Short mmCIF file of C-alpha atoms in Angstrom, two decimals:
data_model
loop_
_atom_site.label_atom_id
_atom_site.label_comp_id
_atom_site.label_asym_id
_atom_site.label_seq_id
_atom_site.Cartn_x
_atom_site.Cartn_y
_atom_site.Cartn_z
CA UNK A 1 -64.54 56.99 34.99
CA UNK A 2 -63.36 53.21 35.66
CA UNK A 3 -64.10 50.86 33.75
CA UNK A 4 -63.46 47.12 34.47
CA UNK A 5 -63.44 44.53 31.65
CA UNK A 6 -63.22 41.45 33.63
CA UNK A 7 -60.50 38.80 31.90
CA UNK A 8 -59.48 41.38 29.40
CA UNK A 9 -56.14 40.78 27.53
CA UNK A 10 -53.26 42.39 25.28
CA UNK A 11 -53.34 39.42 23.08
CA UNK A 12 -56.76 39.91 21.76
CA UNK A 13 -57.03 43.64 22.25
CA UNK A 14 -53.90 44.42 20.38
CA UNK A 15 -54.33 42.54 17.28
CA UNK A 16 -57.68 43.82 17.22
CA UNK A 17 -56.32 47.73 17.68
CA UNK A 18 -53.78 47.28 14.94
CA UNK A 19 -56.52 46.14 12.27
CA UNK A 20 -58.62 49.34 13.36
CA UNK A 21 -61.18 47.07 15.17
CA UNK A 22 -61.29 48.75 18.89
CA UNK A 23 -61.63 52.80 18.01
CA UNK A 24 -62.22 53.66 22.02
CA UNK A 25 -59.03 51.68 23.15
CA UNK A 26 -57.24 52.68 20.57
CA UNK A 27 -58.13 56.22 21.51
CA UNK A 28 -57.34 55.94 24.85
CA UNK A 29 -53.55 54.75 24.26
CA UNK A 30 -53.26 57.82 21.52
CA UNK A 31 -54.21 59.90 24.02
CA UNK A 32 -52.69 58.67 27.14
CA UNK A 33 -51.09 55.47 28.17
CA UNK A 34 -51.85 51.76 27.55
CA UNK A 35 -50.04 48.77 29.32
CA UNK A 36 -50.59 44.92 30.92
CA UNK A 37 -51.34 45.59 34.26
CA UNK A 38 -50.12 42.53 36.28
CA UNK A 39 -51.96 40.50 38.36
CA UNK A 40 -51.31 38.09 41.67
CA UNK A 41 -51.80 34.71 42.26
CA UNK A 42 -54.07 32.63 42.67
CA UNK A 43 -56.40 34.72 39.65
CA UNK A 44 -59.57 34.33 41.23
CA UNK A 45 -61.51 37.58 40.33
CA UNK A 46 -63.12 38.63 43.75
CA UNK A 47 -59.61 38.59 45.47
CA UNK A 48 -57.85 40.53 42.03
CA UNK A 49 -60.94 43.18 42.01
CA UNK A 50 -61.02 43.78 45.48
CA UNK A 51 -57.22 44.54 45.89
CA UNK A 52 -57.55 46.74 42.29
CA UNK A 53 -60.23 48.59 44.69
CA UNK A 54 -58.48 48.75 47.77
CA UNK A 55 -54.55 48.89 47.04
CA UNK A 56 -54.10 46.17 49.39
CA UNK A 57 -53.28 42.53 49.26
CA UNK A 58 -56.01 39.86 49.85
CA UNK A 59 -54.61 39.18 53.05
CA UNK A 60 -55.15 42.62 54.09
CA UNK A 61 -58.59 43.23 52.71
CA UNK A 62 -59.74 39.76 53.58
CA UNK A 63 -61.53 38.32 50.17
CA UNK A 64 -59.27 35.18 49.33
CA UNK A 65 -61.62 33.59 46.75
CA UNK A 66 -64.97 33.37 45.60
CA UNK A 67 -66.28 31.58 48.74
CA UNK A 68 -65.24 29.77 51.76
CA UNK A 69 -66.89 26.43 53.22
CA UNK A 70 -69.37 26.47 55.27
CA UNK A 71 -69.00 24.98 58.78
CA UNK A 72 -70.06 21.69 57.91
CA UNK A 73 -68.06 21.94 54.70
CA UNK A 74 -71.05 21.19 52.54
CA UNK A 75 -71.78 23.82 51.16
CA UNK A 76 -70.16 27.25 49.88
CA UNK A 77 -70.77 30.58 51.39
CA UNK A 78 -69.95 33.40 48.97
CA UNK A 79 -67.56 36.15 50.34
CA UNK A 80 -69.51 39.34 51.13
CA UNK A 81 -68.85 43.01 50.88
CA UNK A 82 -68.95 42.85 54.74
CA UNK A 83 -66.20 40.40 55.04
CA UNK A 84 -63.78 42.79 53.39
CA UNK A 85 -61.91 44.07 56.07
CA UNK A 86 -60.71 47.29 54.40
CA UNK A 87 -62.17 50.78 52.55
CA UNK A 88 -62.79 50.65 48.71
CA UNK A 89 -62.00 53.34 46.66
CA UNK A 90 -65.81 54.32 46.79
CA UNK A 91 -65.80 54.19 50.74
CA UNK A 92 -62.48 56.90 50.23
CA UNK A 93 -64.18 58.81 47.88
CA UNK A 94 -67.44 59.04 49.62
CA UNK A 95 -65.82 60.23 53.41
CA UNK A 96 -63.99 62.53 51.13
CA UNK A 97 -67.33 64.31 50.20
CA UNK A 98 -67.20 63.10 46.67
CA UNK A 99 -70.23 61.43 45.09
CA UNK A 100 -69.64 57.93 43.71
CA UNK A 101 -71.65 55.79 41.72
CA UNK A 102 -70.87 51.55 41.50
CA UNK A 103 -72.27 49.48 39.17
CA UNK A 104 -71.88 45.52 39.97
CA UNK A 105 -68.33 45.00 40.59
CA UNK A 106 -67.55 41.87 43.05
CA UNK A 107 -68.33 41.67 46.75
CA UNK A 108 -70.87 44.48 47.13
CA UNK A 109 -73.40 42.42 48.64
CA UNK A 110 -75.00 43.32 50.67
CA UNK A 111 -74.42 46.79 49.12
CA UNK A 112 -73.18 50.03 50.89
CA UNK A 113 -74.22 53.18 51.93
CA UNK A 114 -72.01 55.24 50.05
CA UNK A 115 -72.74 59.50 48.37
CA UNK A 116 -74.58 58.10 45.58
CA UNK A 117 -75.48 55.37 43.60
CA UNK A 118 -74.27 51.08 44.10
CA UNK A 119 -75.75 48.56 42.50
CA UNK A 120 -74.40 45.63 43.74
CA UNK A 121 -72.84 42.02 41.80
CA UNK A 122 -75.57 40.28 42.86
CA UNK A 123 -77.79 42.30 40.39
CA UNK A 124 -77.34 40.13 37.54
CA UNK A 125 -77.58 37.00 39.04
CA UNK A 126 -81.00 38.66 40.32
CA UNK A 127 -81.85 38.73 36.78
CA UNK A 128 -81.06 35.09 35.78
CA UNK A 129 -83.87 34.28 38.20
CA UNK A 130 -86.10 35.67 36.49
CA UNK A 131 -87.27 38.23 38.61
CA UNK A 132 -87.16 41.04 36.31
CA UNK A 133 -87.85 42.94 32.78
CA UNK A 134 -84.28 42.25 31.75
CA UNK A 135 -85.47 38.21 31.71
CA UNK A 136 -89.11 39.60 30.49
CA UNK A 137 -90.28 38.16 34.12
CA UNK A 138 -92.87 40.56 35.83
CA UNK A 139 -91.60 40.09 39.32
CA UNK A 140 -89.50 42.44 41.25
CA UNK A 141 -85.97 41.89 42.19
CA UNK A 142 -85.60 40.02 46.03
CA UNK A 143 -83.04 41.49 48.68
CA UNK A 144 -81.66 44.63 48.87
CA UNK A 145 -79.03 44.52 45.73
CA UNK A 146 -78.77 47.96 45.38
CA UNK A 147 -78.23 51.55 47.13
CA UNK A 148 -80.51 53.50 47.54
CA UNK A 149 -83.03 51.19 47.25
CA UNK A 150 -85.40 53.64 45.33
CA UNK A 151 -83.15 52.70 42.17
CA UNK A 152 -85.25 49.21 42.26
CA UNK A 153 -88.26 50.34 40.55
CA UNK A 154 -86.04 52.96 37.74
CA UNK A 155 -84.03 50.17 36.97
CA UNK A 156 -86.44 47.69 36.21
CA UNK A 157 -88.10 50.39 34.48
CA UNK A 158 -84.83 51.39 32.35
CA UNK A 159 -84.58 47.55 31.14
CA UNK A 160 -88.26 47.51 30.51
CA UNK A 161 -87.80 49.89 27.25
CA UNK A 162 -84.34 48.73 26.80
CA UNK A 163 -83.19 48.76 22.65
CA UNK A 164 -79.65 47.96 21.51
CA UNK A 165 -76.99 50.69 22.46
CA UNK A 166 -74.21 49.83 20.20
CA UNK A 167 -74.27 48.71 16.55
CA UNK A 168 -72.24 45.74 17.04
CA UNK A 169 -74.86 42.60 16.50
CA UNK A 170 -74.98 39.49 19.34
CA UNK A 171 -72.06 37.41 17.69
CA UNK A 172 -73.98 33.67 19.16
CA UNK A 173 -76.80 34.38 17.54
CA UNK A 174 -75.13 35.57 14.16
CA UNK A 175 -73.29 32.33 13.46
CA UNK A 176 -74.46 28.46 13.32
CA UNK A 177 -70.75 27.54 13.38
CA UNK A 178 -69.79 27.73 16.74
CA UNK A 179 -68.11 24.92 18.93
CA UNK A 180 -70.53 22.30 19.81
CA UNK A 181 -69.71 23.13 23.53
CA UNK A 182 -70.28 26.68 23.24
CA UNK A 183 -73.87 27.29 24.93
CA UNK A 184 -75.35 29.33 22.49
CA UNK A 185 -78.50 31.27 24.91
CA UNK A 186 -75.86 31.06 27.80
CA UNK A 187 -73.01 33.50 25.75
CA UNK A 188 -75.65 35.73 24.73
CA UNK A 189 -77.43 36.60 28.05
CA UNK A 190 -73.99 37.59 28.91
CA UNK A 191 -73.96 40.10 25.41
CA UNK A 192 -77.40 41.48 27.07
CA UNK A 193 -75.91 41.54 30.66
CA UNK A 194 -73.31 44.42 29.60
CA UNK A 195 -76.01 46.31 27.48
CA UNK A 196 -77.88 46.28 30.78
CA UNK A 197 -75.03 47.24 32.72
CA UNK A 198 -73.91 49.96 30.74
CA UNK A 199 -77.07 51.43 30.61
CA UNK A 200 -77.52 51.68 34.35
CA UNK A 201 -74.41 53.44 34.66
CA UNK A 202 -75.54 55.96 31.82
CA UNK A 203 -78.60 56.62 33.93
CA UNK A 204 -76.39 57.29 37.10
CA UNK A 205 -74.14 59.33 35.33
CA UNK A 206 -76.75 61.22 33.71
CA UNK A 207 -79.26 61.34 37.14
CA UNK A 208 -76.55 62.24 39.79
CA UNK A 209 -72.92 63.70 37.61
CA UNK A 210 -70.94 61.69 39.96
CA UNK A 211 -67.28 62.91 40.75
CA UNK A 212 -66.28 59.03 40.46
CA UNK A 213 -68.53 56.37 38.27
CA UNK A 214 -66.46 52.75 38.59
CA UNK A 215 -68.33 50.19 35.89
CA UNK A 216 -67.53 46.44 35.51
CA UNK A 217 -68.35 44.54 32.63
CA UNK A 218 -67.99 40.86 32.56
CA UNK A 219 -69.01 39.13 29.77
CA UNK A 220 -64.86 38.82 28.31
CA UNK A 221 -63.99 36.39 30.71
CA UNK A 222 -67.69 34.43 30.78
CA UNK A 223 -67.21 34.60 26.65
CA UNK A 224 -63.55 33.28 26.93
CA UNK A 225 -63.74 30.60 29.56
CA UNK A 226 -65.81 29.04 26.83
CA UNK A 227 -64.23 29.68 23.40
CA UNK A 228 -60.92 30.87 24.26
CA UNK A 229 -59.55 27.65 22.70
CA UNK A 230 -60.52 28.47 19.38
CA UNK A 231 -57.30 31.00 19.88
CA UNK A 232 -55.11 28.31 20.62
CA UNK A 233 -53.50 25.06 18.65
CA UNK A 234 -55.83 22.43 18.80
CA UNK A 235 -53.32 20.33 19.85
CA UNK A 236 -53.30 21.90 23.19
CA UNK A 237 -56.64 20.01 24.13
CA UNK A 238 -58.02 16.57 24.45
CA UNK A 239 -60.10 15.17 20.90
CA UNK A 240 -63.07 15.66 22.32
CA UNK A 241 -62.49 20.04 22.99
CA UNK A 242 -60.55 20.04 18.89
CA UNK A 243 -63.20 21.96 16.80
CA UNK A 244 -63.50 21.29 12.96
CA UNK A 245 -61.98 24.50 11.43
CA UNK A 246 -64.45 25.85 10.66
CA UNK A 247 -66.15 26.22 13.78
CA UNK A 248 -62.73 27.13 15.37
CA UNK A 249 -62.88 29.74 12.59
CA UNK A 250 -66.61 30.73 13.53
CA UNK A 251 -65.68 30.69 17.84
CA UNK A 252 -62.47 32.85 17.49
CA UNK A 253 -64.41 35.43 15.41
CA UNK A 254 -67.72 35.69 17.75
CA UNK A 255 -64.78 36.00 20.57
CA UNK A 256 -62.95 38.77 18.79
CA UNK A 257 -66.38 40.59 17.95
CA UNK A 258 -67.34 40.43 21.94
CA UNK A 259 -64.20 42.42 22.37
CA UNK A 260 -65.22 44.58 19.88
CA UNK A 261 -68.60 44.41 21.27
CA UNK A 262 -67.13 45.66 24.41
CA UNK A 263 -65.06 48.69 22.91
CA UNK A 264 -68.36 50.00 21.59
CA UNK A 265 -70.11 49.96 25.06
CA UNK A 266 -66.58 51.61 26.52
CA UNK A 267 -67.88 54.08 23.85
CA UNK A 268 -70.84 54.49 25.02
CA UNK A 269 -69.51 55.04 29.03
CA UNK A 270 -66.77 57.48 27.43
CA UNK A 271 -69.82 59.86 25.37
CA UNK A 272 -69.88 61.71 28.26
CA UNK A 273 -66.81 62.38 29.66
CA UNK A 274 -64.47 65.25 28.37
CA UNK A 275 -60.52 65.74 28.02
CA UNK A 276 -60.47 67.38 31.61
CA UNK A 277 -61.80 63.86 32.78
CA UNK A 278 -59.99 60.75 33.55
CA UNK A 279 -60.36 57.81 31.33
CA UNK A 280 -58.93 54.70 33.08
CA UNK A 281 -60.11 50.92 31.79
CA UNK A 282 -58.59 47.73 33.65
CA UNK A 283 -58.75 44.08 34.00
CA UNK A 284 -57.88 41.92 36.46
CA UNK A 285 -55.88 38.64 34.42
CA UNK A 286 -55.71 37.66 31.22
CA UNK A 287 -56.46 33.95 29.72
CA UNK A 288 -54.44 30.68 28.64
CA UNK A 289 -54.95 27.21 27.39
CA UNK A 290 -56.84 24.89 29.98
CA UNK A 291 -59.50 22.37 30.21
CA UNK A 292 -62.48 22.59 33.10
CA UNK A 293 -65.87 20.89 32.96
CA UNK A 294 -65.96 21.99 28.85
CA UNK A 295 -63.94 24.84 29.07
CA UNK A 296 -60.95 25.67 26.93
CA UNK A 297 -59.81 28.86 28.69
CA UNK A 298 -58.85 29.45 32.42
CA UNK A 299 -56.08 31.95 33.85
CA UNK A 300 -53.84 30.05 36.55
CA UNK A 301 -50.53 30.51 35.61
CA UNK A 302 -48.02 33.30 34.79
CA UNK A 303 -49.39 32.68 31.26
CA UNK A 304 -52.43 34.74 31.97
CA UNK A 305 -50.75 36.87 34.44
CA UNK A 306 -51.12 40.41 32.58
CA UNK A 307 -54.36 42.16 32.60
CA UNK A 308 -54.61 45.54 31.14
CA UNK A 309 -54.75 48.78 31.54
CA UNK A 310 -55.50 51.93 29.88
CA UNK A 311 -55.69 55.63 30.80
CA UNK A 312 -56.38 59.59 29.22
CA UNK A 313 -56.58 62.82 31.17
CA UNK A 314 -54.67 65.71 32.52
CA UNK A 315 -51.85 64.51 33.91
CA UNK A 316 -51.48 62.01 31.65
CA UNK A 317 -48.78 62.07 28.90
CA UNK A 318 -49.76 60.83 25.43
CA UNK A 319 -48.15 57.65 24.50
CA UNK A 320 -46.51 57.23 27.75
CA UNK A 321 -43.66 54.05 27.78
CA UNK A 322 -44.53 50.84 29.32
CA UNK A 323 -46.11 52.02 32.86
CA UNK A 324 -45.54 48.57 34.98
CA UNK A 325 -48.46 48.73 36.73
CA UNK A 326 -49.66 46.01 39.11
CA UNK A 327 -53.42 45.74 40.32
CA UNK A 328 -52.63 47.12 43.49
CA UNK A 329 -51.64 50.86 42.06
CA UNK A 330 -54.58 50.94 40.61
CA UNK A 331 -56.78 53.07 43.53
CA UNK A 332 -53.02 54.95 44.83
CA UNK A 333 -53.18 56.42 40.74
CA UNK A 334 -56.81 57.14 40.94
CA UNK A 335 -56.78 58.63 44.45
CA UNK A 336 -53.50 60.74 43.51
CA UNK A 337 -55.17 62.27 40.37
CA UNK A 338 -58.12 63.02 42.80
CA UNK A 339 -55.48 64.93 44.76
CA UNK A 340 -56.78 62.51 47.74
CA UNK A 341 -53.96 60.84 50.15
CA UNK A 342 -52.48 57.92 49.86
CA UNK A 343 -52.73 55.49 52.74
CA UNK A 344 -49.11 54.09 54.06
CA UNK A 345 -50.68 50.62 54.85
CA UNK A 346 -51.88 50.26 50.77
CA UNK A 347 -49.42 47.89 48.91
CA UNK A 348 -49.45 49.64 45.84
CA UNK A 349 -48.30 53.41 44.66
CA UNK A 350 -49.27 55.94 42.37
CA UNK A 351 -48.63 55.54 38.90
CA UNK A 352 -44.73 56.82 37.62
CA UNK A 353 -46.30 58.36 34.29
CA UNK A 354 -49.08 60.56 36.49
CA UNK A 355 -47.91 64.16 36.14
CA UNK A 356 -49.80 65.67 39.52
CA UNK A 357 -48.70 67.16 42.85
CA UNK A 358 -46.96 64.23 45.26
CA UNK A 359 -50.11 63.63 47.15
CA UNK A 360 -50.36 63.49 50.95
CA UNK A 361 -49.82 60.49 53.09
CA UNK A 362 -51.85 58.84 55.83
CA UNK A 363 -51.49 56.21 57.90
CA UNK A 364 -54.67 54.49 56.67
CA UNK A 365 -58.42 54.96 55.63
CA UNK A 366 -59.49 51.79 57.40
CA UNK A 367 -60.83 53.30 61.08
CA UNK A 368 -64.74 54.35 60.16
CA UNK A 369 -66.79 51.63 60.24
CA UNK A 370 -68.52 50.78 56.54
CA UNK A 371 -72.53 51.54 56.74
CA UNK A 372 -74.38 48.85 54.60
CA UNK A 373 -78.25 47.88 54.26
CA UNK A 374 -78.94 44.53 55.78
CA UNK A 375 -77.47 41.76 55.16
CA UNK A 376 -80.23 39.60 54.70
CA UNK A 377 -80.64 36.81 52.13
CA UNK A 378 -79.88 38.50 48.31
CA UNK A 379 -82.22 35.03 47.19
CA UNK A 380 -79.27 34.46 44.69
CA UNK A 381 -76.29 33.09 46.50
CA UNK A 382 -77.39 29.69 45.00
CA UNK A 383 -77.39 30.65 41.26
CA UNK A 384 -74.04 32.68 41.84
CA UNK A 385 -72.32 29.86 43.07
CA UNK A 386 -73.88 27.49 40.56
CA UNK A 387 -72.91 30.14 37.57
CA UNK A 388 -68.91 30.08 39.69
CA UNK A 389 -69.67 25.73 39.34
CA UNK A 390 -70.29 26.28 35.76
CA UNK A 391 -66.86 28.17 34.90
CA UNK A 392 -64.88 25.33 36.80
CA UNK A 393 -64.54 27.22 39.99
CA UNK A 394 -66.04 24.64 42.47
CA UNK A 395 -66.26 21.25 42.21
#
């Protein structure tokens, strides 16, 4: 099981262990190992994610950003899963005969054939349309945003008798107090968003027992783009992003209850997954001070650098030291503890701390060509890259 908590970082999560707030996490480094994971310049999450899933560098696998320009430079064309120019680790897994199941992590649009289950990242934007149960719409989902396409109709009927999964209550709707930038309905589609996600991958797991299930979840770094400031002196920010104190007080408590938020759902992915499994949970960068269209949190400089990274299983020591990870080890560890190979033309290696046979060496997964449904028009590219406008990404 990997789990992805998009923006996740040490200085929220740790505070948070050491006051008994995050049982999961806090679990996961008893049992195993827990580190920063370090990330690569620029931090923009499709390049980060897709070399976490590849081993590679972006100039390898081919996703430099969110988007490119179009040829008439007007407009923005969002990067594709069929401009990445090398094999994820579900495209590995899959030719090795394993069965995989993917649930919306970036650039899998248009999504892939792979042994099992892929619901691609343009899923939720699908949702903010208003095309389906999870936005109480009655119409379908457009474009073919997931594999195999059958899962259309159970999905929408999974989110049609949807209830809350966790215990932990939506933190925007709880308080009044918040920052009087903070978009209250905005932050809490996001707290339904990973409820939704996190079901789906419970109904793969459950449906098909896959030998790999990879999960991102990304409401952390949508959550602190907006109120990360509340975690910083106020000082740090222009007049009008300084928050009375008490709504500081009220955003930097809804933030540290999403994270909490989010180790109950790593709960719930966990439930079923035993000490002969392996546990892994990553994120790609971690967050600073910065101002951007409203924002008070971004992650450009070697202050946000460290993402995290956690890990149980056999062949994994309890309380392992510091492992030095970067995001490119990432799919070398997991591959190794599959007892797959490791490809010579990947950037990154197999974890030092993994106690498994050296694994094999090839010279590269890259030669079959990647199978995907067509790549016709998803009908959201225009709300993604409005939603990317939103966070400060484009102009």
């Amino acid at each position: 099981l990997l789990i992805g908590i998009d923006g996740a970082t040490l200085r929220v999560i740790k505070p948070l262990i050491e006051q008994g707030k995050l049982s999961n996490l806090a679990a996961l480094a008893r049992d195993g190992v827990s580190s920063p994971l370090r990330s690569a310049e620029p931090m923009a999450s499709p390049r980060i994610w897709t070399s976490i899933v590849t081993g590679k560098t972006p100039n390898k696998h081919g996703i430099l950003s969110f988007a490119y320009p179009t040829a008439n430079g007007k407009k923005k064309q969002l990067y594709l899963s069929s401009d990445r120019k090398a094999h994820a680790l579900w495209n590995i897994a899959s030719g090795a005969g394993l069965t995989v199941g993917v649930v919306n992590f970036w650039n899998t649009y248009p999504p892939e054939k792979i042994r099992g289950v892929m619901i691609s990242d343009h899923f939720l934007a699908s949702q903010i349309k208003g095309r389906s149960d999870l936005s109480q719409a009655a119409d379908a989902p457009v474009g073919p945003i997931m594999f195999p396409e059958i899962w259309h109709e159970r999905v929408a009927s999974l989110l049609r008798h949807t209830q809350a999964i966790t215990s932990v209550k939506d933190p925007f709707r709880e308080s009044e107090l918040l920052p009087r930038w903070a978009p209250r309905e905005q932050l809490s589609r996001h707290f339904r968003e990973d409820a939704a996600l996190v079901l789906i991958a419970r109904e793969i797991e459950a449906e098909i027992r896959p030998d790999l299930l990879m999960v991102l979840l990304t409401g952390v770094d949508r959550v602190s783009h907006v109120l990360w400031g509340t975690l910083e002196p106020p000082e740090l920010y222009p007049k009008q992003l300084r928050a009375r104190p008490a709504a500081r007080e009220a955003g930097a408590a809804a933030l540290r209850r999403y994270y909490e938020y989010t180790d109950a759902l790593i709960g719930e992915l966990i439930r079923e997954f035993g000490p002969d499994d392996l546990v892994m949970v990553v994120s790609d960068h971690g967050f600073e001070a910065g101002v951007g269209m409203g924002l008070t949190g971004v992650h450009k400089s070697e202050k946000a650098i460290e993402g995290v990274f956690f890990a149980r299983g056999p062949g994994i020591p309890a309380n392992a030291a510091d492992a030095k990870l970067t995001i490119r080890d990432v799919t070398p560890t997991v591959l190794a503890w599959l007892g797959l190979p490791i490809a010579e033309d990947m950037d990154g290696r197999p974890a030092a701390f993994l106690e498994v046979p050296e694994p094999e060496r090839i010279a590269s997964y890259d030669g079959p060509p990647i199978e995907r449904l067509e790549s016709t028009a998803s009908d959201v590219e225009a709300e993604i890259v409005e939603q990317l406008r939103a966070l400060g990404y484009f102009e």
